[in-house]
mmCIF file of C-alpha atoms in Angstrom:
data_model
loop_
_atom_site.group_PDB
_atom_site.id
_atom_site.type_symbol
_atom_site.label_atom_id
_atom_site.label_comp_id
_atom_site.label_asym_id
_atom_site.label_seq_id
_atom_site.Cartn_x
_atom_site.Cartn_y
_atom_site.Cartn_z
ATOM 1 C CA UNK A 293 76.996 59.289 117.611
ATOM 2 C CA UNK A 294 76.361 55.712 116.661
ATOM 3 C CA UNK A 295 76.604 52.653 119.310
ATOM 4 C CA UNK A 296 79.607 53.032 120.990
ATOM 5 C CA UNK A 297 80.792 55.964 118.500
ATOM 6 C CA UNK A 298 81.212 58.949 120.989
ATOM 7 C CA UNK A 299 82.928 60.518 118.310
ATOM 8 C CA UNK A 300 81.516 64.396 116.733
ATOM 9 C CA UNK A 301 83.143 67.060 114.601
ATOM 10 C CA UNK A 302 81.774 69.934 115.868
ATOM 11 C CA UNK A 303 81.981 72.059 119.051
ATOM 12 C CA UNK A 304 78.566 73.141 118.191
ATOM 13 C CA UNK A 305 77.380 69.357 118.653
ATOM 14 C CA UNK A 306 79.902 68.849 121.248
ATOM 15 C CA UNK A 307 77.755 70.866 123.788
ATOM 16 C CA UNK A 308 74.090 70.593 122.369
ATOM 17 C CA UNK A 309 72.104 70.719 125.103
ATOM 18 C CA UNK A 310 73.545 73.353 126.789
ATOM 19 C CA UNK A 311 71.144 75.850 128.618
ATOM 20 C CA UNK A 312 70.441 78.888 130.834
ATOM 21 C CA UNK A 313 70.436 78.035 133.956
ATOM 22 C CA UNK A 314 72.516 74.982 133.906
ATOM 23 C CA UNK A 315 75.671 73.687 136.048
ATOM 24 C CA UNK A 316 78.765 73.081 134.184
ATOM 25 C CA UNK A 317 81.566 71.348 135.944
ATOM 26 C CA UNK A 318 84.719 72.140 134.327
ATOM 27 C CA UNK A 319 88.242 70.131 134.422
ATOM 28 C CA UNK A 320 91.784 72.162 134.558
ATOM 29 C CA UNK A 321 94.031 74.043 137.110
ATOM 30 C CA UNK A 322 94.903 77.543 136.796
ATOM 31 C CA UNK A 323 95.223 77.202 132.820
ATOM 32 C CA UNK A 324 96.558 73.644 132.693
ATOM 33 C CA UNK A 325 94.195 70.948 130.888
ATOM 34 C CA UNK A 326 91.402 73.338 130.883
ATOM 35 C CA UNK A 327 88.827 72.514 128.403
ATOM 36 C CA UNK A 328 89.412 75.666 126.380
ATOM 37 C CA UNK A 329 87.393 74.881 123.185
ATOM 38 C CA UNK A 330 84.519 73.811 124.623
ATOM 39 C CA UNK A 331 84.376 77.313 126.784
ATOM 40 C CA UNK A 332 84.668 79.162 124.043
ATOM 41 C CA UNK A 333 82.022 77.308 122.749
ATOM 42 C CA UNK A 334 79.986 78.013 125.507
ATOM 43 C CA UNK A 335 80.828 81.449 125.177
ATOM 44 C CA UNK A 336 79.557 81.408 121.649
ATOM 45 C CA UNK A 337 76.207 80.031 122.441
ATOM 46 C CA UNK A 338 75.318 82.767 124.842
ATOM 47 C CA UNK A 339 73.790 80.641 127.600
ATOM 48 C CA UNK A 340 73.276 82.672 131.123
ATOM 49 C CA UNK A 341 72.320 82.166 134.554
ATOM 50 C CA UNK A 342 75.153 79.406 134.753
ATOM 51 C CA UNK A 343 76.495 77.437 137.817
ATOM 52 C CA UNK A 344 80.234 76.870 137.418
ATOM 53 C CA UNK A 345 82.565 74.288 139.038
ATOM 54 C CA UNK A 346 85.982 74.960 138.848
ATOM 55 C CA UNK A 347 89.472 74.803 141.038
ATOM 56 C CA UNK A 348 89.717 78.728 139.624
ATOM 57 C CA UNK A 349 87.488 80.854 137.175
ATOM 58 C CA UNK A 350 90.437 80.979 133.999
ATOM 59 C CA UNK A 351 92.108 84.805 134.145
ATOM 60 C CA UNK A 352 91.047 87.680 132.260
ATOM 61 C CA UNK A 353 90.496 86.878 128.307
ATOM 62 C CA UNK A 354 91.426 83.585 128.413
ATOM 63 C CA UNK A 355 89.487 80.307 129.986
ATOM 64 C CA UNK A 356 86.737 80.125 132.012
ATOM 65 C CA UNK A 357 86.946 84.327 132.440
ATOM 66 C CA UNK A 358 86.125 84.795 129.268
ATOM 67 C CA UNK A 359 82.481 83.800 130.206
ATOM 68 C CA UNK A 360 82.384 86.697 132.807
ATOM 69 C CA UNK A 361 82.547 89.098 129.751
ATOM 70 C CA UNK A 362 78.937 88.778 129.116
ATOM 71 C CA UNK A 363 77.771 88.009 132.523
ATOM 72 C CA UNK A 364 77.330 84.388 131.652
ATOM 73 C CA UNK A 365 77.977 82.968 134.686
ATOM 74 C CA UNK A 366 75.565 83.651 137.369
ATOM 75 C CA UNK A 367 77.374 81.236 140.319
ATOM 76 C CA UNK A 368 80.994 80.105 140.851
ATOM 77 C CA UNK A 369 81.526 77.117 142.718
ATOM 78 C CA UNK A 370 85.889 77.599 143.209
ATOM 79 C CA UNK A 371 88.468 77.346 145.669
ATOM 80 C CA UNK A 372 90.691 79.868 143.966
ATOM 81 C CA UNK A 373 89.772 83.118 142.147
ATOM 82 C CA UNK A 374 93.080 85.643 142.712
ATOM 83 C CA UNK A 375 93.919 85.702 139.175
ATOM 84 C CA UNK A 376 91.073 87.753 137.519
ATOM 85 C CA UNK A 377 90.149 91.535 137.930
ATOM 86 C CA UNK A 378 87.301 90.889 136.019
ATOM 87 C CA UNK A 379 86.055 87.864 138.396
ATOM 88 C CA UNK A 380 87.012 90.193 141.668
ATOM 89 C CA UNK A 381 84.934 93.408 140.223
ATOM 90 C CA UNK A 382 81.752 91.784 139.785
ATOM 91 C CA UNK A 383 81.973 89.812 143.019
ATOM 92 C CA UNK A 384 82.642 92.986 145.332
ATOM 93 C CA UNK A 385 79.548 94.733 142.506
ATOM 94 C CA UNK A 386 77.275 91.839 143.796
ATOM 95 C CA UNK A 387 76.916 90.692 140.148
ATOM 96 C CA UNK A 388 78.327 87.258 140.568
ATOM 97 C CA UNK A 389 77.389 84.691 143.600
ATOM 98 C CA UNK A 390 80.851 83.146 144.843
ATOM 99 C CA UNK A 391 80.852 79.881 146.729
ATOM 100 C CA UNK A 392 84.749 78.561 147.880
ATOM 101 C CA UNK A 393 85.203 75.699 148.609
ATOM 102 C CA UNK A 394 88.415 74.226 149.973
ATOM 103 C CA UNK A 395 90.602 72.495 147.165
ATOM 104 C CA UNK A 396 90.402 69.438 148.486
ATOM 105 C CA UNK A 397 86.468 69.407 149.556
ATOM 106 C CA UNK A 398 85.989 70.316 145.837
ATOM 107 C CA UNK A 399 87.903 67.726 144.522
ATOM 108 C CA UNK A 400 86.114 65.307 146.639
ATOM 109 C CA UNK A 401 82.466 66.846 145.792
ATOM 110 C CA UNK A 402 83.306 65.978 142.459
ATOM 111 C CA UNK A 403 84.472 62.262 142.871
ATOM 112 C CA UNK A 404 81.765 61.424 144.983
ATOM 113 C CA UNK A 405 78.959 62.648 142.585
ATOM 114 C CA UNK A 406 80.404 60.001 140.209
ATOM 115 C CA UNK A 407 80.651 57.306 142.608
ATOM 116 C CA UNK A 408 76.750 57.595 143.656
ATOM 117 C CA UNK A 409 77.645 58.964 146.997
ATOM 118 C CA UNK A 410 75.171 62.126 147.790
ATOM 119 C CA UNK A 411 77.319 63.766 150.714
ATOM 120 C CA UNK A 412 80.396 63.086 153.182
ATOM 121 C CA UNK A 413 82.086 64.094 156.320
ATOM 122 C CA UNK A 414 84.860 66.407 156.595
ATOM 123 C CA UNK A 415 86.839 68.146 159.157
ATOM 124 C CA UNK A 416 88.188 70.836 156.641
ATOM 125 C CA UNK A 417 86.255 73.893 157.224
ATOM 126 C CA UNK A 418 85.054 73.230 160.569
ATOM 127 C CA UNK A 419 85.191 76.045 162.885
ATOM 128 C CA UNK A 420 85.310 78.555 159.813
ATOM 129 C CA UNK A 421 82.816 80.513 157.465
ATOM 130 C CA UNK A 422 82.963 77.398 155.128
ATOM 131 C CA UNK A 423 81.663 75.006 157.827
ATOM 132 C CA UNK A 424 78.760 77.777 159.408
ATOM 133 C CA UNK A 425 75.104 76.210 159.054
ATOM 134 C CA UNK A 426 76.562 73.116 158.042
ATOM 135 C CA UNK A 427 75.710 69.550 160.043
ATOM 136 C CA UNK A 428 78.700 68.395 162.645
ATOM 137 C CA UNK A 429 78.626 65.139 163.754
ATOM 138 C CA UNK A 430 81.532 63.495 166.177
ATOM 139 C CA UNK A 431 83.904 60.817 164.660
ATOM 140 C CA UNK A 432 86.562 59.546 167.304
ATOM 141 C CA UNK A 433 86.344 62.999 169.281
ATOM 142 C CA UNK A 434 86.653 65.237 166.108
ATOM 143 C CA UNK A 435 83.942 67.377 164.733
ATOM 144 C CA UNK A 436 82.735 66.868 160.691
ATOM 145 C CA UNK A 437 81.168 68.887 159.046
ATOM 146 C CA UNK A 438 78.782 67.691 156.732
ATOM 147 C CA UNK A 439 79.385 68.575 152.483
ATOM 148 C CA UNK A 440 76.950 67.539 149.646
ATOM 149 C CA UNK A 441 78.616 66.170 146.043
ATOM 150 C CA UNK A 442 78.282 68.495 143.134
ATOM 151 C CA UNK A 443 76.700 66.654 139.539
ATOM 152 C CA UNK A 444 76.791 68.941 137.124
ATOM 153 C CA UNK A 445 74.503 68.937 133.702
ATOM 154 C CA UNK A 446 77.356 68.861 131.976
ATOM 155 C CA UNK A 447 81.045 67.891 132.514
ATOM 156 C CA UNK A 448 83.663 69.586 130.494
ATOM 157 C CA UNK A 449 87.270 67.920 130.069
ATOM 158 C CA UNK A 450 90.284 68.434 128.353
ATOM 159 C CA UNK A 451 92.421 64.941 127.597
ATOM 160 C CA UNK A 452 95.596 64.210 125.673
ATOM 161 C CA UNK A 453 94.505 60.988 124.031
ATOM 162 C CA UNK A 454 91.099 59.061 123.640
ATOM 163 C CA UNK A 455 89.729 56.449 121.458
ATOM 164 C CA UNK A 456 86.551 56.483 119.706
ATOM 165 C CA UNK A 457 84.553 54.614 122.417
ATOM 166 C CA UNK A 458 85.240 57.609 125.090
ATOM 167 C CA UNK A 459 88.581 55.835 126.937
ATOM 168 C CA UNK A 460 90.690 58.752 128.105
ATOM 169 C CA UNK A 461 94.547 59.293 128.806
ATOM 170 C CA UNK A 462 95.809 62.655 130.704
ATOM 171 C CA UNK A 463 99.203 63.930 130.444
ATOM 172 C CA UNK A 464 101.074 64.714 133.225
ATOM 173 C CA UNK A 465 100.162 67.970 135.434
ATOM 174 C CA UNK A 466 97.287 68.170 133.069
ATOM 175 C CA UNK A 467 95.229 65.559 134.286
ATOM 176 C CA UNK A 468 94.768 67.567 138.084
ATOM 177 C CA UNK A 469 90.387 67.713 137.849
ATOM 178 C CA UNK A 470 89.981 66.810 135.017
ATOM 179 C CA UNK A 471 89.253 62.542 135.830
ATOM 180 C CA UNK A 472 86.955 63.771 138.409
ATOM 181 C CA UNK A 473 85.068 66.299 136.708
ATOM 182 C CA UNK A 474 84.593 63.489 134.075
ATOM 183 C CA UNK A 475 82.039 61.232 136.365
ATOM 184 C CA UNK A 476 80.574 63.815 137.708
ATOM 185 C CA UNK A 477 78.254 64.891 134.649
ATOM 186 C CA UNK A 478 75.070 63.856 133.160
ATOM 187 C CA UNK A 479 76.354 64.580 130.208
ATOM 188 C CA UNK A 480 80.381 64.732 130.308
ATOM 189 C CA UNK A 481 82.032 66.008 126.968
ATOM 190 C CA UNK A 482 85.823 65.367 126.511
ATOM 191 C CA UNK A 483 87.940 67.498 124.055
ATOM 192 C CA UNK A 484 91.662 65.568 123.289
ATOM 193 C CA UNK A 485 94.960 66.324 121.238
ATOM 194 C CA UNK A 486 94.765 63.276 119.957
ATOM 195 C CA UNK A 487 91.934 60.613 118.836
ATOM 196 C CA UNK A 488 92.767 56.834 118.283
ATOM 197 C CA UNK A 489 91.319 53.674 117.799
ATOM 198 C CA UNK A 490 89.737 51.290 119.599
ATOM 199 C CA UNK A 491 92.245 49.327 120.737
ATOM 200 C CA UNK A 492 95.479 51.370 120.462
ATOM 201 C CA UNK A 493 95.574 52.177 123.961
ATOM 202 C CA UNK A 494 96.777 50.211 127.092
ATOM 203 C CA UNK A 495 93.952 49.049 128.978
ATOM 204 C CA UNK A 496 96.695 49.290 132.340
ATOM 205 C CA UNK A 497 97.219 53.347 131.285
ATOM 206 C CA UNK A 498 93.431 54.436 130.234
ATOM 207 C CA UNK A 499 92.272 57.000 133.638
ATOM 208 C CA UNK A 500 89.137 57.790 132.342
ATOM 209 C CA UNK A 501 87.033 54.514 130.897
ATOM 210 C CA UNK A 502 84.360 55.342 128.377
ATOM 211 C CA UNK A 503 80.805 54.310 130.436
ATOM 212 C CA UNK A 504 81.726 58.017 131.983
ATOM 213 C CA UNK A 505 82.280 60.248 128.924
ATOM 214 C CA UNK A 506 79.376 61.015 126.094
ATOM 215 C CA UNK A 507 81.150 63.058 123.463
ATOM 216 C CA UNK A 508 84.320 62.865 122.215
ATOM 217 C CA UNK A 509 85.859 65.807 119.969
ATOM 218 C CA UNK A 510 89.796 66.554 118.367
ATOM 219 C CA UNK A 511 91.136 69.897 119.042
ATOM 220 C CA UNK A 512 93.698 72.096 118.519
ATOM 221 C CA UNK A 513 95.154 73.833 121.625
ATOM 222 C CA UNK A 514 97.127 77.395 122.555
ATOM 223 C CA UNK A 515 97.898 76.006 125.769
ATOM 224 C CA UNK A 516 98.521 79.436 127.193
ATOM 225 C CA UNK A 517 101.095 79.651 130.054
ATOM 226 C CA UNK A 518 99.382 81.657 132.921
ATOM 227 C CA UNK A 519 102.817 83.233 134.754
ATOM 228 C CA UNK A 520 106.092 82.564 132.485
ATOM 229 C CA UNK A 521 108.979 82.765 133.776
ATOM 230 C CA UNK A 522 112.429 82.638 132.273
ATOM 231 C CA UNK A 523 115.930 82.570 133.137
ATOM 232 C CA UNK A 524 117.821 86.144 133.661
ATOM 233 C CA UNK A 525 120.749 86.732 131.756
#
């Protein structure tokens, strides 16, 4: 990359850097805007001992399970992990450390890493497993438990459009984590179906603005569809 250049070619550059032991906060929902690219590139450089962030952990072959295959990840940060056998042996084999979350508290984890803000009060989870050795505190008669924010080493996204300076568009549906997995990375890598110029788009319609994203990279996408259904005749 040069100056404001967050442009590279290659998924191998894309996620240099990348290393045992590391947390990787990934973008998506179920299989919609997931980053797929840059987990298989993940998967190709054989890191291990990995802390995962995720709304779900991809299904079997595809997304963010393909990383299971190999034991690759060694922690999964989720808040919903019904769709993959492989994910549900190794977490009743004690292979794989499983932390859910509640959707919402993830989301939020995840938004206030990139805002600066180390920790919040929340009354989801109180009163459950999720909220036991956690702080309460009292706010206008209500218990709160206490959560931390999640940074991750790296942040991996999937985009529709971005320029070369690392301004970001979602589309639709696909957008879900994805802008708030982007602040929340030291290094935050951004894989798009399309790459424009400075310039081309709308200041009013960018989500993500550049100062959060590092790498830029153009893709191509199977966009797999995790439960189709179709019309009976």
């Amino acid at each position: 990359m040069a100056g404001f250049n967050k442009v590279v070619t290659r998924y191998a550059d894309a996620m240099a850097g990348l290393e045992d032991g590391m947390t990787v906060i990934a973008g998506g929902f179920g299989l919609c805007g997931i980053p797929e690219n840059l987990i298989q590139e993940i998967k190709r450089r054989g890191v291990k001992d990995l802390t995962v962030v995720s709304n779900n952990c991809g299904v079997d072959g595809f997304g963010l399970g393909i990383l299971l295959e190999d034991r690759q990840i060694k922690t999964m940060i989720a808040s919903y992990v019904g769709e993959n056998a492989l994910f549900e042996r190794q977490l009743l084999d004690g292979e794989l450390e499983v932390i859910l979350t509640p959707q919402g508290t993830l989301a939020e984890k995840m938004r206030a890493a990139g805002a600066g803000i180390p920790a919040f009060f929340t009354a989801t989870g109180y009163g459950t497993p999720i909220g036991e050795g956690k702080e309460v505190r009292e706010f206008d008669g209500r218990p709160y438990i206490l959560e931390e924010a999640i940074k991750g080493d790296f942040a991996i996204v999937k985009a529709w459009k971005a320029d070369r300076y690392g301004n970001v568009v979602y589309r639709h549906t696909a957008r879900n984590f994805n802008p708030l997995a982007a602040t929340a990375g030291k290094i935050t890598v951004v894989e798009v179906e399309e790459l424009v110029e400075p310039g081309e788009l709308d200041p009013a319609e960018i989500h993500t603005p550049g100062i959060y994203v590092d790498r830029v990279i153009k893709g191509s996408f199977e966009k797999r569809i995790e439960k189709r259904t179709v019309r009976s005749r």
